[in-house]
Short mmCIF file of C-alpha atoms and ligand atoms in Angstrom, two decimals:
data_model
loop_
_atom_site.label_atom_id
_atom_site.label_comp_id
_atom_site.label_asym_id
_atom_site.label_seq_id
_atom_site.Cartn_x
_atom_site.Cartn_y
_atom_site.Cartn_z
CA MET A 1117 -10.09 -4.36 9.71
CA ALA A 1118 -7.68 -4.48 6.85
CA LEU A 1119 -4.73 -2.34 7.82
CA ARG A 1120 -2.57 -1.24 5.05
CA CYS A 1121 -0.77 1.85 6.22
CA SER A 1122 -1.99 4.25 3.53
CA CYS A 1123 -2.47 1.27 1.33
CA ARG A 1124 -6.21 1.46 1.46
CA TRP A 1125 -5.88 1.10 -2.25
CA PRO A 1126 -4.94 -2.48 -2.47
CA TRP A 1127 -3.31 -3.37 -5.74
CA SER A 1128 -5.69 -6.24 -5.68
CA ALA A 1129 -8.26 -3.51 -6.29
CA TRP A 1130 -6.54 -2.38 -9.45
CA PRO A 1131 -9.32 -3.20 -11.81
CA ARG A 1132 -8.58 -6.01 -14.20
CA THR A 1133 -11.77 -5.73 -16.17
CA ARG A 1134 -12.00 -3.45 -19.13
CA PRO A 1135 -14.68 -0.86 -19.75
CA SER A 1136 -16.81 -1.77 -22.72
CA PHE A 1137 -15.09 0.62 -25.12
CA ALA A 1138 -11.86 -1.30 -24.66
CA ARG A 1139 -13.54 -4.64 -25.20
CA ASN A 1140 -14.97 -3.28 -28.40
CA THR A 1141 -11.69 -2.22 -29.96
CA PRO A 1142 -9.71 -5.39 -30.68
CA SER A 1143 -10.13 -4.73 -34.37
CA LEU A 1144 -7.72 -1.81 -33.97
CA CYS A 1145 -4.96 -4.35 -33.46
CA GLN A 1146 -5.65 -5.96 -36.82
CA GLN A 1147 -5.93 -2.62 -38.56
CA PHE A 1148 -2.55 -1.53 -37.26
CA SER A 1149 -0.81 -4.84 -37.83
CA THR A 1150 -1.19 -4.36 -41.56
CA GLN A 1151 0.69 -1.08 -41.47
CA GLU A 1152 4.45 -0.94 -41.48
CA ILE A 1153 4.85 1.36 -38.52
CA ASN A 1154 6.60 0.80 -35.23
CA PRO A 1155 5.31 3.73 -33.25
CA GLN A 1156 7.57 4.89 -30.46
CA ILE A 1157 5.39 6.11 -27.61
CA CYS A 1158 6.64 7.95 -24.55
CA VAL A 1159 4.69 8.05 -21.28
CA VAL A 1160 5.72 10.47 -18.52
CA GLY A 1161 4.87 9.19 -15.03
CA SER A 1162 4.51 5.59 -13.84
CA GLY A 1163 1.41 5.87 -11.68
CA PRO A 1164 -1.88 4.20 -12.60
CA ALA A 1165 -2.47 6.68 -15.44
CA GLY A 1166 0.91 5.98 -17.05
CA PHE A 1167 0.60 2.21 -16.76
CA TYR A 1168 -3.01 2.02 -17.91
CA THR A 1169 -2.32 4.26 -20.91
CA ALA A 1170 0.69 2.09 -21.82
CA GLN A 1171 -1.35 -1.07 -21.33
CA HIS A 1172 -4.06 0.14 -23.69
CA VAL A 1173 -1.63 1.18 -26.42
CA LEU A 1174 0.36 -2.08 -26.22
CA LYS A 1175 -2.75 -4.22 -26.24
CA HIS A 1176 -4.33 -2.53 -29.23
CA HIS A 1177 -1.27 -1.93 -31.37
CA ALA A 1178 0.88 -4.99 -32.01
CA LYS A 1179 3.96 -3.00 -32.99
CA ALA A 1180 3.90 -0.11 -30.55
CA HIS A 1181 6.80 0.33 -28.17
CA VAL A 1182 6.25 2.30 -24.97
CA ASP A 1183 8.88 3.89 -22.72
CA ILE A 1184 7.61 4.99 -19.31
CA TYR A 1185 9.73 7.77 -17.78
CA GLU A 1186 9.56 8.23 -14.02
CA ARG A 1187 11.13 10.82 -11.75
CA GLN A 1188 11.56 8.37 -8.85
CA PRO A 1189 13.91 5.37 -9.08
CA VAL A 1190 10.85 3.21 -8.32
CA PRO A 1191 7.63 2.77 -10.30
CA PHE A 1192 3.88 2.96 -9.57
CA GLY A 1193 3.39 6.54 -8.40
CA LEU A 1194 0.97 6.99 -5.56
CA VAL A 1195 0.42 3.26 -5.36
CA ARG A 1196 3.82 1.66 -5.30
CA PHE A 1197 2.98 -0.34 -2.18
CA GLY A 1198 1.88 -3.90 -1.90
CA VAL A 1199 2.09 -4.73 -5.57
CA ALA A 1200 1.69 -8.38 -6.44
CA PRO A 1201 3.68 -9.73 -9.38
CA ASP A 1202 0.70 -11.05 -11.28
CA HIS A 1203 -1.06 -7.73 -11.48
CA PRO A 1204 -1.65 -6.09 -14.85
CA GLU A 1205 0.68 -3.13 -14.37
CA VAL A 1206 3.61 -5.48 -13.71
CA LYS A 1207 2.72 -7.50 -16.77
CA THR A 1208 2.78 -4.27 -18.77
CA ALA A 1209 6.20 -3.36 -17.40
CA ARG A 1210 7.54 -6.82 -18.25
CA SER A 1211 6.31 -6.67 -21.84
CA PRO A 1212 9.24 -6.73 -24.29
CA ARG A 1213 7.59 -3.73 -25.96
CA CYS A 1214 7.56 -1.64 -22.77
CA ALA A 1215 10.47 -0.21 -20.80
CA PHE A 1216 10.60 1.56 -17.45
CA ARG A 1217 13.02 4.52 -17.37
CA GLY A 1218 13.14 5.49 -13.71
CA ASN A 1219 15.24 8.20 -12.08
CA VAL A 1220 14.54 10.55 -15.00
CA ALA A 1221 12.79 13.82 -14.15
CA VAL A 1222 11.06 15.15 -17.24
CA GLY A 1223 11.26 18.92 -17.32
CA SER A 1224 14.75 19.00 -15.80
CA ASP A 1225 16.75 15.92 -16.95
CA VAL A 1226 15.08 15.98 -20.33
CA THR A 1227 12.58 18.42 -21.81
CA VAL A 1228 9.17 17.61 -23.22
CA ALA A 1229 10.32 19.14 -26.55
CA GLU A 1230 13.22 16.65 -26.68
CA LEU A 1231 10.83 13.77 -26.00
CA ARG A 1232 8.44 14.97 -28.70
CA GLU A 1233 11.32 15.09 -31.14
CA ALA A 1234 12.36 11.52 -30.32
CA TYR A 1235 8.92 9.84 -30.18
CA HIS A 1236 5.82 9.65 -32.36
CA ALA A 1237 3.67 10.63 -29.37
CA VAL A 1238 4.19 11.72 -25.77
CA VAL A 1239 1.61 11.12 -23.02
CA LEU A 1240 1.89 13.23 -19.88
CA SER A 1241 0.65 11.24 -16.85
CA TYR A 1242 2.63 12.89 -14.12
CA GLY A 1243 -0.14 13.22 -11.55
CA ALA A 1244 -0.68 16.00 -9.03
CA GLU A 1245 2.30 16.51 -6.78
CA ASP A 1246 1.35 19.79 -5.12
CA HIS A 1247 -1.31 20.58 -2.55
CA GLN A 1248 -3.93 23.28 -2.12
CA THR A 1249 -2.80 25.75 0.49
CA LEU A 1250 -5.05 27.07 3.26
CA GLY A 1251 -4.39 30.70 2.44
CA VAL A 1252 -4.83 31.84 6.04
CA GLN A 1253 -2.65 33.69 8.53
CA GLY A 1254 -0.37 31.40 10.55
CA GLU A 1255 -0.18 28.73 7.86
CA GLN A 1256 3.63 28.93 7.91
CA LEU A 1257 3.91 28.15 11.64
CA PRO A 1258 5.75 24.98 12.73
CA GLY A 1259 3.11 22.37 13.50
CA VAL A 1260 1.18 23.08 10.27
CA LEU A 1261 1.73 20.42 7.62
CA SER A 1262 0.07 19.40 4.40
CA ALA A 1263 -1.66 16.02 4.58
CA ARG A 1264 0.08 15.30 1.28
CA ALA A 1265 3.52 15.62 2.91
CA PHE A 1266 2.36 13.61 5.94
CA VAL A 1267 1.11 10.78 3.70
CA GLY A 1268 4.39 10.90 1.77
CA TRP A 1269 6.31 10.76 5.05
CA TYR A 1270 4.71 7.60 6.41
CA ASN A 1271 4.65 5.99 2.97
CA GLY A 1272 8.36 6.46 2.35
CA LEU A 1273 8.33 9.11 -0.38
CA PRO A 1274 11.94 10.30 -0.49
CA GLU A 1275 11.12 14.02 -0.59
CA ASN A 1276 9.10 13.82 2.63
CA GLN A 1277 11.50 11.86 4.81
CA ALA A 1278 12.80 14.93 6.65
CA LEU A 1279 9.29 16.03 7.70
CA ALA A 1280 9.67 15.04 11.38
CA PRO A 1281 6.09 15.81 12.45
CA ASP A 1282 5.86 16.75 16.12
CA LEU A 1283 3.35 14.29 17.60
CA SER A 1284 3.88 15.36 21.22
CA CYS A 1285 0.51 17.13 21.37
CA ASP A 1286 -2.80 15.76 22.58
CA THR A 1287 -4.96 16.99 19.70
CA ALA A 1288 -4.54 17.14 15.93
CA VAL A 1289 -6.84 18.99 13.55
CA ILE A 1290 -7.24 17.93 9.93
CA LEU A 1291 -8.76 20.54 7.65
CA GLY A 1292 -10.76 18.87 4.90
CA GLN A 1293 -13.15 15.93 4.88
CA GLY A 1294 -12.01 13.70 2.03
CA ASN A 1295 -10.53 10.20 1.93
CA VAL A 1296 -6.99 11.50 2.42
CA ALA A 1297 -8.14 13.24 5.64
CA LEU A 1298 -9.55 9.94 6.92
CA ASP A 1299 -6.36 8.09 5.89
CA VAL A 1300 -4.30 10.51 7.95
CA ALA A 1301 -6.67 10.35 10.94
CA ARG A 1302 -6.61 6.57 10.82
CA ILE A 1303 -2.82 6.40 10.76
CA LEU A 1304 -2.61 8.83 13.70
CA LEU A 1305 -4.99 6.73 15.78
CA THR A 1306 -4.33 3.13 14.76
CA PRO A 1307 -2.89 0.96 17.54
CA ILE A 1308 0.81 0.61 16.90
CA GLU A 1309 0.74 -3.20 16.93
CA HIS A 1310 -1.50 -3.06 13.86
CA LEU A 1311 0.76 -0.61 12.05
CA GLU A 1312 3.77 -2.79 12.81
CA LYS A 1313 2.40 -5.41 10.42
CA THR A 1314 2.14 -2.98 7.51
CA ASP A 1315 4.79 -1.58 5.20
CA ILE A 1316 4.75 1.83 6.88
CA THR A 1317 8.33 3.14 7.17
CA GLU A 1318 10.32 2.32 10.30
CA ALA A 1319 10.93 6.03 10.99
CA ALA A 1320 7.19 6.78 10.87
CA LEU A 1321 6.48 3.78 13.05
CA GLU A 1322 8.94 4.98 15.67
CA ALA A 1323 7.43 8.50 15.67
CA LEU A 1324 3.91 7.05 15.94
CA ARG A 1325 5.06 4.81 18.80
CA GLN A 1326 5.99 7.96 20.75
CA SER A 1327 2.88 9.86 19.63
CA GLN A 1328 0.78 11.57 22.30
CA VAL A 1329 -2.08 12.35 19.93
CA LYS A 1330 -5.34 11.19 21.50
CA THR A 1331 -7.95 13.19 19.61
CA VAL A 1332 -8.20 14.00 15.92
CA TRP A 1333 -10.75 16.50 14.63
CA ILE A 1334 -11.62 16.35 10.95
CA VAL A 1335 -13.06 19.70 9.96
CA GLY A 1336 -15.25 20.61 6.98
CA ARG A 1337 -16.75 23.86 5.70
CA ARG A 1338 -20.03 22.21 4.87
CA GLY A 1339 -22.32 19.59 6.42
CA PRO A 1340 -22.73 15.81 6.63
CA LEU A 1341 -24.44 15.72 3.24
CA GLN A 1342 -21.38 17.24 1.55
CA VAL A 1343 -18.49 15.19 2.96
CA ALA A 1344 -16.04 14.05 0.26
CA PHE A 1345 -14.97 10.77 1.86
CA THR A 1346 -16.54 7.45 0.94
CA ILE A 1347 -18.32 4.82 3.01
CA LYS A 1348 -15.48 2.31 3.06
CA GLU A 1349 -13.11 4.80 4.65
CA LEU A 1350 -15.77 5.94 7.13
CA ARG A 1351 -16.45 2.35 8.12
CA GLU A 1352 -12.74 1.82 8.76
CA MET A 1353 -12.74 4.82 11.09
CA ILE A 1354 -15.82 3.62 12.94
CA GLN A 1355 -14.27 0.17 13.40
CA LEU A 1356 -10.84 1.45 14.42
CA PRO A 1357 -9.93 -0.39 17.66
CA GLY A 1358 -9.39 1.72 20.77
CA THR A 1359 -11.16 4.78 19.38
CA ARG A 1360 -14.56 6.36 19.68
CA PRO A 1361 -16.34 8.75 17.32
CA LEU A 1362 -17.24 12.29 18.36
CA LEU A 1363 -20.20 13.49 16.35
CA ASP A 1364 -22.65 16.19 17.37
CA PRO A 1365 -26.23 14.95 16.85
CA ALA A 1366 -27.26 18.60 16.33
CA ASP A 1367 -25.38 18.58 13.02
CA PHE A 1368 -27.71 15.85 11.81
CA LEU A 1369 -31.08 17.41 12.70
CA GLY A 1370 -33.62 17.04 9.91
CA LEU A 1371 -31.26 14.91 7.85
CA GLN A 1372 -33.35 11.76 8.13
CA ASP A 1373 -36.00 13.28 5.85
CA ARG A 1374 -33.59 14.86 3.39
CA ILE A 1375 -31.56 11.73 2.69
CA LYS A 1376 -34.52 10.12 0.98
CA GLU A 1377 -33.85 12.35 -2.04
CA VAL A 1378 -30.10 11.89 -2.37
CA PRO A 1379 -28.39 9.35 -4.67
CA ARG A 1380 -27.86 5.89 -3.19
CA PRO A 1381 -24.12 5.98 -2.34
CA ARG A 1382 -24.52 9.32 -0.55
CA LYS A 1383 -27.68 8.01 1.16
CA ARG A 1384 -25.86 4.96 2.55
CA LEU A 1385 -22.93 7.08 3.68
CA THR A 1386 -25.21 9.59 5.41
CA GLU A 1387 -27.22 6.84 7.08
CA LEU A 1388 -24.01 5.44 8.55
CA LEU A 1389 -22.99 8.88 9.77
CA LEU A 1390 -26.43 9.44 11.27
CA GLN A 1391 -26.39 6.05 12.97
CA THR A 1392 -22.92 6.77 14.39
CA ALA A 1393 -23.93 10.23 15.60
CA THR A 1394 -27.11 9.12 17.29
CA GLY A 1395 -25.87 5.78 18.66
CA GLN A 1396 -25.95 5.14 22.39
CA PRO A 1397 -22.32 5.59 23.43
CA GLY A 1398 -23.04 4.36 27.00
CA ALA A 1399 -24.03 0.99 25.61
CA ASP A 1400 -20.84 0.75 23.65
CA HIS A 1401 -17.73 -0.53 25.38
CA ARG A 1402 -15.81 1.83 23.13
CA ALA A 1403 -17.17 4.79 25.08
CA ARG A 1404 -14.15 4.30 27.31
CA ALA A 1405 -11.74 4.09 24.37
CA PRO A 1406 -8.56 6.07 25.01
CA ARG A 1407 -8.54 7.78 21.63
CA ALA A 1408 -11.19 9.69 19.71
CA TRP A 1409 -11.86 11.11 16.29
CA GLY A 1410 -14.53 13.66 15.51
CA LEU A 1411 -16.12 15.28 12.51
CA ARG A 1412 -16.57 19.01 12.93
CA PHE A 1413 -19.03 20.37 10.39
CA PHE A 1414 -19.87 23.92 9.25
CA ARG A 1415 -16.44 25.30 10.13
CA SER A 1416 -14.00 27.05 7.81
CA PRO A 1417 -10.37 27.79 8.80
CA GLN A 1418 -9.77 31.50 9.38
CA GLN A 1419 -6.41 31.55 11.09
CA VAL A 1420 -3.83 29.20 12.59
CA LEU A 1421 -3.35 30.45 16.15
CA PRO A 1422 0.21 30.76 17.45
CA SER A 1423 1.45 29.51 20.83
CA PRO A 1424 2.10 32.31 23.43
CA ASP A 1425 5.76 32.51 22.37
CA GLY A 1426 4.68 32.67 18.72
CA GLN A 1427 6.94 29.74 17.89
CA ARG A 1428 4.40 27.17 16.76
CA ALA A 1429 0.76 26.37 16.06
CA ALA A 1430 -1.48 26.12 19.12
CA GLY A 1431 -4.91 25.99 17.55
CA VAL A 1432 -7.15 26.93 14.67
CA ARG A 1433 -9.68 29.76 14.56
CA LEU A 1434 -12.68 28.49 12.66
CA ALA A 1435 -15.39 30.61 11.09
CA VAL A 1436 -18.79 29.09 11.76
CA THR A 1437 -20.67 28.63 8.49
CA ARG A 1438 -24.15 27.88 7.27
CA LEU A 1439 -25.22 26.47 3.93
CA GLU A 1440 -26.71 28.36 1.04
CA GLY A 1441 -28.42 26.00 -1.37
CA THR A 1442 -28.74 22.26 -1.02
CA GLY A 1443 -26.99 19.04 -1.93
CA GLU A 1444 -23.57 18.83 -3.54
CA ALA A 1445 -23.78 22.40 -4.82
CA ALA A 1446 -24.49 23.97 -1.40
CA ARG A 1447 -22.13 26.82 -0.53
CA ALA A 1448 -20.73 27.49 2.95
CA VAL A 1449 -21.11 31.12 4.00
CA PRO A 1450 -19.74 32.53 7.28
CA THR A 1451 -22.30 33.39 9.93
CA GLY A 1452 -19.93 35.87 11.60
CA ASP A 1453 -19.30 33.62 14.61
CA VAL A 1454 -15.92 32.08 15.26
CA GLU A 1455 -14.69 29.18 17.35
CA ASP A 1456 -11.15 28.40 18.50
CA LEU A 1457 -10.06 24.78 18.45
CA PRO A 1458 -6.85 24.19 20.43
CA CYS A 1459 -4.41 21.69 18.94
CA GLY A 1460 -0.68 21.13 18.45
CA LEU A 1461 -0.78 19.72 14.94
CA VAL A 1462 -2.67 21.09 11.94
CA LEU A 1463 -2.86 19.05 8.75
CA SER A 1464 -4.33 20.71 5.70
CA SER A 1465 -6.09 18.23 3.48
CA LEU A 1466 -7.81 20.43 0.94
CA GLY A 1467 -6.73 18.49 -2.14
CA TYR A 1468 -3.88 17.87 -4.49
CA ARG A 1469 -2.78 20.00 -7.43
CA SER A 1470 -0.74 19.41 -10.59
CA ARG A 1471 2.26 21.55 -11.46
CA PRO A 1472 3.31 22.76 -14.89
CA ILE A 1473 6.02 20.39 -16.12
CA ASP A 1474 7.77 22.44 -18.75
CA PRO A 1475 7.22 25.93 -20.24
CA SER A 1476 6.52 24.37 -23.65
CA VAL A 1477 3.42 22.53 -22.36
CA PRO A 1478 0.12 24.43 -21.99
CA PHE A 1479 -1.13 24.56 -18.40
CA ASP A 1480 -4.34 25.92 -16.91
CA PRO A 1481 -3.25 27.50 -13.60
CA LYS A 1482 -6.85 28.00 -12.47
CA LEU A 1483 -7.97 24.40 -12.89
CA GLY A 1484 -4.47 23.03 -12.25
CA ILE A 1485 -4.61 20.69 -15.27
CA ILE A 1486 -3.20 20.44 -18.78
CA PRO A 1487 -5.94 21.79 -21.08
CA ASN A 1488 -7.04 18.94 -23.33
CA THR A 1489 -9.80 17.51 -25.45
CA GLU A 1490 -10.33 13.82 -24.78
CA GLY A 1491 -6.68 13.56 -23.76
CA ARG A 1492 -5.26 15.56 -26.73
CA VAL A 1493 -3.30 18.50 -25.33
CA VAL A 1494 -4.66 21.66 -26.95
CA ASP A 1495 -2.50 23.16 -29.71
CA ALA A 1496 0.16 20.47 -29.32
CA PRO A 1497 -0.20 17.68 -31.90
CA GLY A 1498 1.32 14.40 -30.74
CA LEU A 1499 1.06 15.41 -27.08
CA TYR A 1500 -1.51 13.71 -24.83
CA CYS A 1501 -2.35 13.53 -21.14
CA SER A 1502 -4.07 11.10 -18.79
CA GLY A 1503 -4.89 10.69 -15.10
CA TRP A 1504 -4.94 13.43 -12.51
CA VAL A 1505 -3.01 15.90 -14.63
CA LYS A 1506 -5.68 15.50 -17.31
CA ARG A 1507 -8.86 15.79 -15.28
CA GLY A 1508 -7.81 17.06 -11.84
CA PRO A 1509 -6.99 15.22 -8.62
CA THR A 1510 -10.26 13.43 -8.02
CA GLY A 1511 -11.43 9.89 -8.37
CA VAL A 1512 -10.09 6.50 -7.52
CA ILE A 1513 -7.84 4.18 -9.49
CA ALA A 1514 -10.81 2.82 -11.44
CA THR A 1515 -11.64 6.35 -12.64
CA THR A 1516 -8.02 6.88 -13.61
CA MET A 1517 -8.02 3.59 -15.50
CA THR A 1518 -11.08 4.47 -17.59
CA ASP A 1519 -9.69 7.89 -18.35
CA SER A 1520 -6.29 6.48 -19.30
CA PHE A 1521 -7.78 3.89 -21.65
CA LEU A 1522 -9.65 6.74 -23.32
CA THR A 1523 -6.42 8.69 -23.82
CA GLY A 1524 -4.78 5.54 -25.22
CA GLN A 1525 -7.71 5.14 -27.57
CA THR A 1526 -7.49 8.78 -28.72
CA LEU A 1527 -3.79 8.37 -29.42
CA LEU A 1528 -4.34 5.23 -31.49
CA GLN A 1529 -7.15 6.90 -33.43
CA ASP A 1530 -4.81 9.78 -34.30
CA LEU A 1531 -2.11 7.36 -35.33
CA LYS A 1532 -4.54 5.54 -37.58
CA ALA A 1533 -5.79 8.81 -39.04
CA GLY A 1534 -2.22 9.77 -39.97
CA LEU A 1535 -2.12 12.69 -37.54
CA LEU A 1536 1.18 11.61 -35.96
CA PRO A 1537 4.63 11.77 -37.65
CA SER A 1538 4.83 9.02 -40.27
CA GLY A 1539 8.59 8.43 -40.53
CA PRO A 1540 10.65 6.42 -38.05
CA ARG A 1541 11.56 7.97 -34.74
CA PRO A 1542 14.62 7.06 -32.65
CA GLY A 1543 12.73 6.79 -29.35
CA TYR A 1544 14.89 5.95 -26.35
CA ALA A 1545 18.12 5.70 -28.36
CA ALA A 1546 18.12 9.51 -28.77
CA ILE A 1547 17.08 10.20 -25.18
CA GLN A 1548 19.60 7.73 -23.76
CA ALA A 1549 22.39 9.67 -25.45
CA LEU A 1550 21.06 12.95 -24.05
CA LEU A 1551 20.72 11.54 -20.52
CA GLY A 1552 24.19 10.02 -20.69
CA SER A 1553 25.69 13.39 -21.64
CA ARG A 1554 23.87 14.93 -18.64
CA GLY A 1555 25.08 12.33 -16.15
CA VAL A 1556 21.61 10.84 -15.56
CA ARG A 1557 21.56 7.08 -14.83
CA PRO A 1558 18.12 5.63 -15.58
CA VAL A 1559 16.75 2.73 -13.55
CA SER A 1560 15.18 -0.17 -15.50
CA PHE A 1561 12.31 -2.41 -14.44
CA SER A 1562 14.70 -5.27 -13.66
CA ASP A 1563 16.65 -2.80 -11.49
CA TRP A 1564 13.40 -2.06 -9.68
CA GLU A 1565 12.83 -5.78 -9.18
CA LYS A 1566 16.20 -5.94 -7.38
CA LEU A 1567 15.14 -3.05 -5.13
CA ASP A 1568 11.79 -4.73 -4.59
CA ALA A 1569 13.51 -7.96 -3.51
CA GLU A 1570 15.74 -5.99 -1.14
CA GLU A 1571 12.73 -4.24 0.41
CA VAL A 1572 10.87 -7.52 0.87
CA SER A 1573 13.92 -9.16 2.42
CA ARG A 1574 14.45 -6.27 4.84
CA GLY A 1575 10.76 -6.44 5.74
CA GLN A 1576 10.87 -10.16 6.46
CA SER A 1577 13.43 -9.67 9.18
CA VAL A 1578 11.05 -7.35 11.07
CA GLY A 1579 7.77 -9.14 10.29
CA LYS A 1580 6.57 -6.60 7.72
CA PRO A 1581 5.56 -7.17 4.10
CA ARG A 1582 8.48 -4.92 3.12
CA GLU A 1583 10.75 -2.27 4.54
CA LYS A 1584 10.77 0.52 1.99
CA LEU A 1585 13.98 2.05 0.77
CA VAL A 1586 13.49 5.78 1.22
CA ASP A 1587 16.81 7.22 0.08
CA PRO A 1588 17.27 7.43 -3.72
CA GLN A 1589 21.07 7.56 -3.27
CA GLU A 1590 20.99 4.28 -1.36
CA MET A 1591 18.79 2.76 -4.07
CA LEU A 1592 21.25 3.80 -6.77
CA ARG A 1593 24.17 2.51 -4.68
CA LEU A 1594 22.44 -0.86 -4.29
CA LEU A 1595 22.10 -0.98 -8.07
CA GLY A 1596 25.77 -0.15 -8.54
CA HIS A 1597 24.88 3.10 -10.38
P1 LIG B 841 0.18 9.36 -9.67
O1 LIG B 841 -0.22 8.08 -9.06
O2 LIG B 841 0.57 10.47 -8.76
O3 LIG B 841 1.41 9.08 -10.65
C1 LIG B 841 2.16 10.12 -11.22
C2 LIG B 841 3.59 9.66 -11.41
O4 LIG B 841 4.31 10.63 -12.18
C3 LIG B 841 4.37 9.51 -10.10
O5 LIG B 841 5.04 8.27 -10.10
C4 LIG B 841 5.38 10.66 -10.13
O6 LIG B 841 6.57 10.36 -9.44
C5 LIG B 841 5.60 10.80 -11.63
N1 LIG B 841 6.12 12.12 -12.00
C6 LIG B 841 5.75 13.32 -11.50
N2 LIG B 841 6.45 14.31 -12.07
C7 LIG B 841 7.30 13.73 -12.96
C8 LIG B 841 8.28 14.23 -13.85
N3 LIG B 841 8.53 15.54 -13.94
N4 LIG B 841 8.98 13.35 -14.59
C9 LIG B 841 8.74 12.00 -14.51
N5 LIG B 841 7.81 11.48 -13.67
C10 LIG B 841 7.09 12.32 -12.92
N6 LIG B 841 -7.51 5.42 -5.24
C11 LIG B 841 -8.07 4.20 -5.00
O7 LIG B 841 -8.65 3.62 -5.93
N7 LIG B 841 -8.03 3.63 -3.76
C12 LIG B 841 -7.40 4.22 -2.72
O8 LIG B 841 -7.37 3.67 -1.64
C13 LIG B 841 -6.77 5.49 -2.94
N8 LIG B 841 -6.11 6.11 -1.94
C14 LIG B 841 -5.49 7.30 -2.16
C15 LIG B 841 -4.77 7.88 -1.12
C16 LIG B 841 -4.11 9.09 -1.31
C17 LIG B 841 -3.33 9.69 -0.19
C18 LIG B 841 -4.20 9.73 -2.58
C19 LIG B 841 -3.53 11.05 -2.81
C20 LIG B 841 -4.92 9.15 -3.63
C21 LIG B 841 -5.57 7.92 -3.44
N9 LIG B 841 -6.29 7.30 -4.48
C22 LIG B 841 -6.87 6.07 -4.25
C23 LIG B 841 -6.42 7.90 -5.84
C24 LIG B 841 -5.35 7.38 -6.82
O9 LIG B 841 -4.10 7.48 -6.20
C25 LIG B 841 -5.32 8.20 -8.10
O10 LIG B 841 -6.52 7.98 -8.80
C26 LIG B 841 -4.16 7.82 -9.00
O11 LIG B 841 -2.95 7.61 -8.30
C27 LIG B 841 -3.88 8.91 -10.02
O12 LIG B 841 -2.95 8.37 -10.92
P2 LIG B 841 -1.91 9.24 -11.72
O13 LIG B 841 -1.11 8.24 -12.49
O14 LIG B 841 -2.60 10.33 -12.45
O15 LIG B 841 -0.96 9.96 -10.62
#
């Protein structure tokens, strides 16, 4: 089993191949090279969307210069871990026509209007940093956490370092059945000696060393045919040493016939679930495994139950549901029955959500995205978006890559069509002056490389690939800022 802390998304999996539209556009480069323009492009956010948009623009416009602004002092967004120096995003950052401007929060340190004034085009790629709330009574109780914060905690995101999850309970319940839910379950149940070899933070490792959690329930409103996780993540759970699966064969009745009609990836996933649910646990040495994980289907959270003193979460009241309709579109409706599931830790994993960045930028609060047409922000010429803030928080890095190349392509088309400002723009020179006057000290890519070297060196001394720096103040101190 490849253990990577949350780093299921190996950077080695960052796709290096191009979708066909990108392969078909090299002529753009020639077309632009004949024009006397040096477009100054600003990208907000240094996750996959930001880097892939920058990569596309730089590759297809020989004179473009891209500045990537990032709120954190470190680049790479949700995937800053395990990056190898020969990967495309690092090449992009090292291009003389690209600069990383870390430690700059757009919306507070500098406004989007100021960026639009300074650059020919601004691309918003700032991801989805909020989470969907449960919206049930008891959600505020200690012991209820968002999976997003929990992931941030063990991955070293500065804002989540004070989380201090209480892992002294026997049972944890995760609400939601997507890949993030399985990531969290896996981290809670992975033998500590495996985690010790990953780049999980030392503080998280220590807390997990003391953890008493033996059982993790992963709860979904709908059935096995509607789970949102993928087969790779399920396989990792099934193969997790020292654990056994808890699946109720009754949830799978009649499924054998129905899976014939479903698309192939879902069919393979359901077959694996079915096989796991109906396997002979007695024949499996893992039947005696000390830890367990279970999938609880057809259950919707109704209330987080308080402990007798009312001071913390002690369980979840679940409404039993049944499905109306079939397949992906099936809706869960309550049957009227409820079930209480005792636990000491509740992790809500119902999805991520983007936030509005700045009052000047249109935002769709219902969909939680920036309204756009093919990456062009509506009613805002010269403003673009890519990644999760463009299409919502779904899909893997490959999806984000395709979508970001499309935004890059849209931007270049507009540039070619004369839809962007034609005169020179000051780019970073203007923003640098503004940031200086506001006391903001940006972090460059070579600064990041120093931090990276420090992390790797600290990791080596404890047998880990790296020991992440988790305090932005310490990072800035190390850089002499
Ligand atoms: P992000 O990666 O979130 O990047 C956004 C960046 O913008 C961040 O660096 C953020 O700090 C920055 N930012 C935010 N606000 C501001 C601001 N105001 N000013 C400046 N900068 C700002 N995909 C896979 O292919 N494989 C996996 O194994 C996998 N695992 C995942 C596990 C988890 C827990 C999650 C949540 C997602 C996972 N994904 C995985 C999906 C993948 O992470 C996304 O497709 C991708 O990260 C989305 O890219 P993005 O650039 O839109 O957002």
